[in-house]
């Protein structure tokens, strides 16, 4: 058993190393592999038929010209009864936007707003039945016990917005019924800051980073900037610009500002306080750090090179704390990001087109934004969603409709032109390939239709 496990781990390590090399992203590589697969089928036709006969009793056969005359189409149909669990940081938007997609696709919906945004949850529960069909769209409020009861039920689709920890619970519950899920989670979203020569570009960049960190719910947003990657030589300048701009945005005493949000509750306040109380993290504070428990307020806080193994650099911060991580060369940012779980968003501020291409091809994230922050949330022609630990699936605009729909393939044939099998077997490779496709669930037929053969 141990030997088998070791073999599996070795194979998995090689697969991961090969994927990281980038070779599989090449179109040429993909075509070559598909052509090789066609050769495999061609060269081993007799062996394949023999194996199919021994395992399943299948016999070699001709496949008629199956698809003529015929027509095909894809029809979107609703999943059925769906559960939508929304988050507390944007309690109206994150409830209604997926609801729109679910309704547009023709589903009935159980909406579960976050219990942490009490007033918004009450508003949704009271108002939605006054406007929407209360037999088809229902709102259920409650805490953890209600969530557990909901997850015990069988749904045709579950859409969840929240933390990766709770997302794993949702996915485990869905797996019991083989229920498809969309998980809009989060993670540590980096901002790569390349060296910019124009003072105006630098000022705009700093403003947009601050807006992407503190202006949106005071850092309590999944797509907010979690930390900055910058070259060491630019760190001091960046810190001074951040300090100046924070004062310009929120005044000398941000606590008195009406433009900055408080922390959602005492639990999250204490969580953030503990992050800052780590002695090595506390030593890294270069701006801010004021905490007011009574008013659940934390001042915009900047850190310089906190320990990379500290919790503040391994877990999503989800608050007004902004670490700056310095690098010898900004190119190192790609390796730094790839050494951590895939983020929901990567923000990159650069004019270097070569570097942009390197980031596009060399990293993986839910989305990638150049020279701005948060704007992807407002662009409904682009899909929004994570990858890996930052989420599964996507929505926004037409993608919301697709998320809540099953795409059903429909083919219609005529009774005219029925071709009977005849022997001996065809010599033409294309006919051989069609015959094999019958026993390979038509995957090989797809390759043929793509023209991926010599």
XYZ file of C-alpha atoms in Angstrom:
454
model
C 0.000 0.000 0.000
C 2.833 2.380 0.917
C 4.615 1.620 -2.349
C 1.463 2.278 -4.327
C 0.916 5.565 -2.491
C 4.507 6.571 -3.189
C 4.034 5.836 -6.883
C 0.886 7.941 -6.964
C 2.648 10.827 -5.248
C 5.579 10.610 -7.673
C 3.227 10.694 -10.656
C 1.283 13.594 -9.192
C 4.499 15.523 -8.542
C 5.579 15.028 -12.145
C 2.198 16.149 -13.446
C 2.348 19.307 -11.345
C 5.908 20.029 -12.436
C 4.977 19.564 -16.102
C 1.973 21.873 -15.783
C 4.096 24.544 -14.081
C 6.551 24.373 -16.977
C 3.855 25.836 -19.230
C 4.255 23.270 -22.008
C 0.596 22.246 -21.972
C -0.505 25.805 -22.742
C 1.055 25.605 -26.186
C -1.438 25.058 -29.020
C 1.198 23.038 -30.857
C 1.587 20.709 -27.868
C -2.161 20.156 -27.644
C -2.481 19.385 -31.357
C 0.477 17.013 -31.236
C -1.026 15.111 -28.320
C -4.399 14.808 -30.037
C -2.749 13.644 -33.267
C -0.811 11.091 -31.238
C -4.076 9.890 -29.720
C -5.501 9.386 -33.201
C -2.394 7.384 -34.122
C -2.874 5.290 -30.993
C -6.372 4.387 -32.117
C -5.316 3.702 -35.676
C -2.330 1.563 -34.743
C -4.125 -0.444 -32.074
C -7.576 -0.931 -33.555
C -7.509 -4.734 -33.288
C -6.217 -4.645 -29.706
C -8.939 -2.196 -28.721
C -11.693 -4.337 -30.234
C -10.274 -7.407 -28.509
C -10.197 -5.640 -25.125
C -13.739 -4.333 -25.592
C -14.926 -7.835 -26.443
C -13.219 -9.419 -23.435
C -14.446 -6.781 -20.964
C -17.915 -6.031 -22.269
C -18.701 -8.508 -24.985
C -18.699 -5.793 -27.638
C -18.131 -6.720 -31.262
C -16.577 -4.806 -34.168
C -19.270 -3.048 -36.194
C -19.837 -0.476 -38.878
C -21.310 2.859 -37.946
C -23.794 4.233 -40.499
C -23.516 7.813 -41.671
C -25.132 8.625 -38.387
C -25.386 12.353 -38.696
C -27.020 12.710 -42.115
C -29.597 14.016 -42.500
C -29.823 15.555 -39.021
C -29.819 18.827 -37.137
C -28.518 19.723 -33.702
C -28.971 22.486 -31.170
C -28.318 23.323 -27.544
C -31.261 24.285 -25.361
C -30.754 25.880 -21.954
C -33.044 24.528 -19.284
C -33.285 25.456 -15.591
C -31.677 23.216 -12.983
C -34.818 23.311 -10.859
C -34.830 24.287 -7.182
C -31.692 26.232 -6.243
C -30.235 27.500 -2.983
C -28.452 30.855 -2.906
C -26.421 31.733 0.206
C -25.168 35.329 0.139
C -22.483 37.178 2.116
C -22.636 40.028 4.623
C -20.176 42.529 3.129
C -22.416 43.446 0.160
C -25.637 41.950 1.512
C -28.021 43.333 -1.101
C -25.904 43.031 -4.242
C -24.587 39.550 -3.439
C -28.130 38.343 -2.827
C -29.883 39.912 -5.789
C -27.297 39.446 -8.536
C -27.257 35.640 -8.445
C -31.015 35.713 -7.857
C -31.425 37.553 -11.161
C -29.488 34.831 -12.979
C -31.440 32.053 -11.287
C -34.779 33.629 -12.189
C -33.671 34.410 -15.747
C -32.776 30.751 -16.210
C -36.213 29.665 -14.974
C -35.409 28.216 -11.537
C -37.254 28.420 -8.254
C -35.060 29.866 -5.514
C -34.466 29.651 -1.796
C -32.451 32.738 -0.814
C -30.502 32.649 2.460
C -29.058 36.101 3.277
C -26.191 36.385 5.743
C -27.368 36.661 9.334
C -24.480 39.031 10.112
C -26.096 41.869 8.116
C -29.280 41.783 10.191
C -31.095 44.775 8.751
C -30.403 43.886 5.138
C -31.504 40.300 5.738
C -34.749 41.541 7.278
C -35.290 43.924 4.376
C -34.887 41.141 1.829
C -37.207 38.809 3.735
C -39.897 41.457 4.054
C -39.626 43.048 0.614
C -38.984 40.248 -1.884
C -42.376 38.553 -1.293
C -44.123 41.854 -2.038
C -42.663 42.007 -5.535
C -41.777 38.483 -6.635
C -43.753 35.273 -6.905
C -43.635 34.021 -3.333
C -44.436 30.497 -4.516
C -41.271 30.449 -6.613
C -38.839 32.704 -4.711
C -38.527 32.374 -0.956
C -36.268 34.000 1.640
C -35.135 32.183 4.773
C -33.302 33.995 7.561
C -31.411 32.489 10.463
C -28.013 31.538 11.797
C -25.753 28.526 11.537
C -28.497 26.114 12.585
C -30.690 27.242 9.684
C -27.778 26.896 7.251
C -27.163 23.359 8.456
C -30.812 22.464 7.968
C -30.798 23.928 4.468
C -27.678 21.992 3.502
C -29.273 18.736 4.597
C -31.871 19.152 1.868
C -31.530 18.016 -1.733
C -31.108 20.937 -4.148
C -30.664 21.002 -7.888
C -28.007 23.734 -7.603
C -26.251 25.575 -4.759
C -24.702 29.018 -5.163
C -22.591 30.153 -2.195
C -20.654 33.345 -1.515
C -18.353 33.363 1.509
C -15.132 32.029 2.951
C -13.186 28.991 1.712
C -13.730 27.329 5.106
C -17.514 27.469 4.860
C -17.334 26.796 1.130
C -15.767 23.399 1.840
C -18.665 22.598 4.200
C -21.169 23.565 1.507
C -19.380 21.450 -1.085
C -19.274 18.419 1.242
C -23.009 18.702 1.853
C -23.703 19.068 -1.870
C -21.588 16.017 -2.664
C -24.002 13.757 -0.755
C -26.633 14.465 -3.408
C -24.240 15.081 -6.324
C -25.544 18.649 -6.418
C -23.623 21.060 -8.694
C -22.200 24.075 -6.871
C -20.899 27.525 -7.632
C -18.585 28.755 -4.889
C -17.643 32.426 -4.864
C -14.889 32.466 -2.263
C -11.873 34.691 -1.732
C -8.181 34.527 -0.971
C -5.171 36.778 -0.854
C -5.370 39.102 -3.874
C -1.966 40.651 -4.634
C -1.197 43.967 -6.287
C 2.003 43.881 -8.340
C 3.554 47.327 -8.521
C 6.130 47.685 -11.275
C 8.515 50.634 -11.424
C 6.626 53.507 -13.060
C 8.593 56.448 -14.419
C 5.779 59.017 -14.592
C 4.932 60.774 -11.280
C 1.332 61.056 -12.468
C 1.115 57.302 -13.104
C 2.509 56.642 -9.633
C -0.042 58.922 -7.961
C -2.918 57.359 -9.892
C -1.656 53.886 -8.961
C -1.501 54.719 -5.247
C -4.998 56.203 -5.308
C -6.384 53.111 -6.998
C -4.635 50.753 -4.594
C -6.023 52.654 -1.606
C -9.450 52.635 -3.208
C -9.121 48.898 -3.806
C -8.152 48.286 -0.202
C -9.846 50.731 2.153
C -12.622 52.464 0.207
C -14.564 49.254 -0.398
C -15.976 48.231 2.994
C -12.641 49.029 4.691
C -10.906 45.971 3.288
C -13.801 43.595 3.997
C -14.269 42.467 0.410
C -13.087 39.332 -1.373
C -11.668 41.241 -4.358
C -9.878 43.852 -2.249
C -6.108 44.258 -2.446
C -4.655 41.933 0.199
C -0.976 42.846 -0.142
C 1.441 44.706 -2.425
C 4.509 43.294 -4.187
C 7.125 45.938 -5.023
C 10.865 46.256 -5.514
C 12.836 47.212 -2.394
C 14.210 50.379 -3.949
C 10.706 51.781 -4.388
C 9.264 50.752 -0.999
C 10.101 53.950 0.928
C 8.582 56.173 -1.756
C 5.483 53.993 -1.913
C 4.944 54.129 1.840
C 5.119 57.930 1.924
C 2.690 58.214 -0.973
C 0.291 55.799 0.731
C 0.416 57.786 3.983
C -0.194 61.080 2.192
C -3.068 59.737 0.147
C -4.751 58.046 3.125
C -4.727 61.375 4.968
C -6.106 63.101 1.892
C -8.923 60.567 1.567
C -9.840 60.113 5.229
C -8.373 63.108 7.076
C -5.896 63.314 9.919
C -8.210 61.176 12.054
C -9.814 58.451 9.895
C -11.967 57.431 12.861
C -14.027 60.576 12.334
C -14.384 60.032 8.598
C -17.806 59.182 7.196
C -16.175 57.585 4.159
C -14.788 54.483 5.830
C -16.663 51.425 7.099
C -16.516 49.858 10.531
C -15.699 46.185 11.126
C -18.814 44.021 10.785
C -18.842 42.595 14.334
C -16.792 41.925 17.454
C -15.672 38.491 16.288
C -14.003 39.885 13.172
C -12.602 42.831 15.131
C -10.898 40.423 17.520
C -9.642 38.313 14.647
C -7.938 41.333 13.077
C -6.632 42.533 16.411
C -4.927 39.183 16.990
C -3.258 39.421 13.587
C -1.725 42.764 14.563
C -0.748 41.593 18.066
C 1.738 39.082 16.701
C 5.007 40.712 17.898
C 6.784 40.344 14.564
C 3.762 41.750 12.755
C 3.476 44.631 15.196
C 7.120 45.497 14.513
C 6.293 45.736 10.797
C 3.666 48.502 11.234
C 4.777 51.672 9.452
C 1.448 53.501 9.506
C -1.805 53.279 11.457
C -2.576 50.509 13.890
C -5.226 52.332 15.958
C -8.013 50.054 17.227
C -11.313 51.168 18.779
C -13.240 48.133 20.016
C -16.230 50.125 21.245
C -16.899 51.479 17.749
C -15.519 48.407 15.929
C -13.061 50.635 14.080
C -9.564 49.822 12.846
C -7.473 52.539 11.250
C -6.018 51.922 7.774
C -2.747 50.187 8.617
C 0.352 49.594 6.495
C 2.965 46.893 7.193
C 6.417 46.554 5.694
C 7.732 43.025 5.178
C 5.867 41.119 7.903
C 7.000 37.487 8.291
C 5.771 35.449 5.329
C 4.830 32.567 7.632
C 2.739 34.790 9.913
C -1.019 34.272 9.765
C -1.449 37.696 8.217
C 0.427 36.431 5.149
C -1.079 32.941 4.984
C -4.768 33.759 5.503
C -7.045 36.262 3.785
C -6.903 39.482 5.835
C -10.404 40.791 5.076
C -9.800 44.048 6.887
C -7.958 47.412 6.718
C -4.431 46.015 6.992
C -2.132 46.330 3.974
C 1.209 44.461 3.962
C 3.953 45.537 1.558
C 6.292 42.719 0.491
C 9.569 43.804 -1.072
C 11.389 41.941 -3.837
C 14.810 42.355 -5.421
C 13.227 42.288 -8.867
C 9.556 42.689 -9.738
C 9.808 39.608 -12.001
C 10.015 37.592 -8.766
C 6.360 38.469 -8.125
C 5.230 35.708 -10.491
C 7.040 33.004 -8.545
C 5.870 34.527 -5.253
C 2.208 34.360 -6.327
C 2.553 30.860 -7.763
C 3.939 29.568 -4.468
C 0.586 30.323 -2.820
C -3.037 29.303 -3.447
C -4.543 30.771 -6.605
C -6.023 34.205 -5.858
C -9.456 35.468 -6.819
C -7.835 38.496 -8.501
C -4.349 39.671 -9.411
C -3.898 43.415 -9.823
C -0.828 44.514 -11.760
C 0.307 48.091 -12.338
C 2.763 48.224 -15.211
C 3.314 49.652 -18.681
C 5.715 46.891 -19.660
C 3.904 44.851 -22.316
C 6.383 41.987 -22.045
C 5.840 41.807 -18.295
C 2.068 41.859 -18.846
C 2.335 38.832 -21.124
C 4.493 37.058 -18.543
C 1.868 37.660 -15.857
C -0.949 36.488 -18.136
C 0.806 33.274 -19.139
C 2.739 32.663 -15.928
C 0.025 32.979 -13.273
C -3.441 31.604 -12.610
C -6.235 33.565 -10.920
C -9.960 34.148 -11.142
C -9.301 37.390 -12.989
C -6.358 39.628 -13.844
C -6.675 43.420 -13.867
C -4.047 45.787 -15.221
C -3.653 49.309 -13.840
C -6.826 49.482 -11.743
C -8.695 47.753 -8.928
C -12.251 46.477 -8.383
C -13.482 47.566 -11.841
C -14.021 43.966 -12.974
C -16.898 43.708 -10.498
C -18.811 46.319 -12.482
C -18.164 44.863 -15.942
C -21.051 42.507 -16.657
C -19.682 41.368 -20.016
C -16.826 39.583 -18.205
C -17.278 36.494 -16.025
C -16.591 36.861 -12.318
C -15.358 33.906 -10.306
C -12.387 32.204 -8.747
C -10.184 29.218 -9.475
C -8.887 26.572 -7.111
C -9.166 27.690 -3.505
C -10.637 31.050 -4.551
C -13.770 29.528 -6.022
C -15.589 27.304 -8.499
C -17.738 28.625 -11.339
C -18.570 32.166 -12.454
C -21.432 34.592 -12.921
C -22.352 38.205 -13.906
C -24.410 39.189 -16.938
C -25.050 36.341 -19.356
C -22.699 34.120 -17.348
C -25.228 34.191 -14.495
C -27.834 32.738 -16.838
C -25.405 30.014 -17.892
C -24.469 29.256 -14.283
C -28.073 28.498 -13.388
C -28.830 26.580 -16.589
C -28.192 23.104 -17.887
C -27.212 23.122 -21.547
C -29.079 20.223 -23.075
C -27.909 18.845 -26.415
C -30.727 18.071 -28.846
C -30.377 16.222 -32.136
C -33.158 15.574 -34.637
C -32.893 13.006 -37.416
C -35.001 12.135 -40.394
C -36.398 8.665 -41.110
C -35.031 9.095 -44.615
C -31.790 7.464 -45.763
C -31.232 4.523 -43.422
C -27.912 2.810 -44.200
C -27.470 -0.860 -43.295
C -24.126 -2.315 -42.137
C -22.112 -4.252 -44.697
C -18.835 -6.149 -44.632
C -15.861 -6.496 -45.042
C -14.557 -3.702 -42.782
C -13.709 -0.442 -44.464
C -10.150 0.312 -45.397
C -10.572 4.033 -45.306
C -9.113 5.433 -42.059
C -11.941 7.890 -41.635
C -14.478 5.059 -41.661
C -12.368 3.022 -39.275
C -12.252 6.001 -37.008
C -16.039 6.397 -37.108
C -16.434 2.735 -36.284
C -14.127 3.070 -33.281
C -15.980 6.173 -32.174
C -19.053 4.058 -31.574
C -17.273 2.280 -28.723
C -15.523 5.389 -27.423
C -18.578 7.535 -26.669
C -17.856 9.652 -29.735
C -14.795 11.338 -28.214
C -12.677 10.160 -31.104
C -15.288 11.406 -33.553
C -14.808 14.843 -32.056
C -11.093 14.669 -32.808
C -11.843 13.734 -36.386
C -14.289 16.561 -36.844
C -11.704 18.974 -35.476
C -9.412 17.916 -38.294
C -6.673 16.906 -35.896
C -5.182 14.129 -38.019
C -2.308 13.906 -40.441
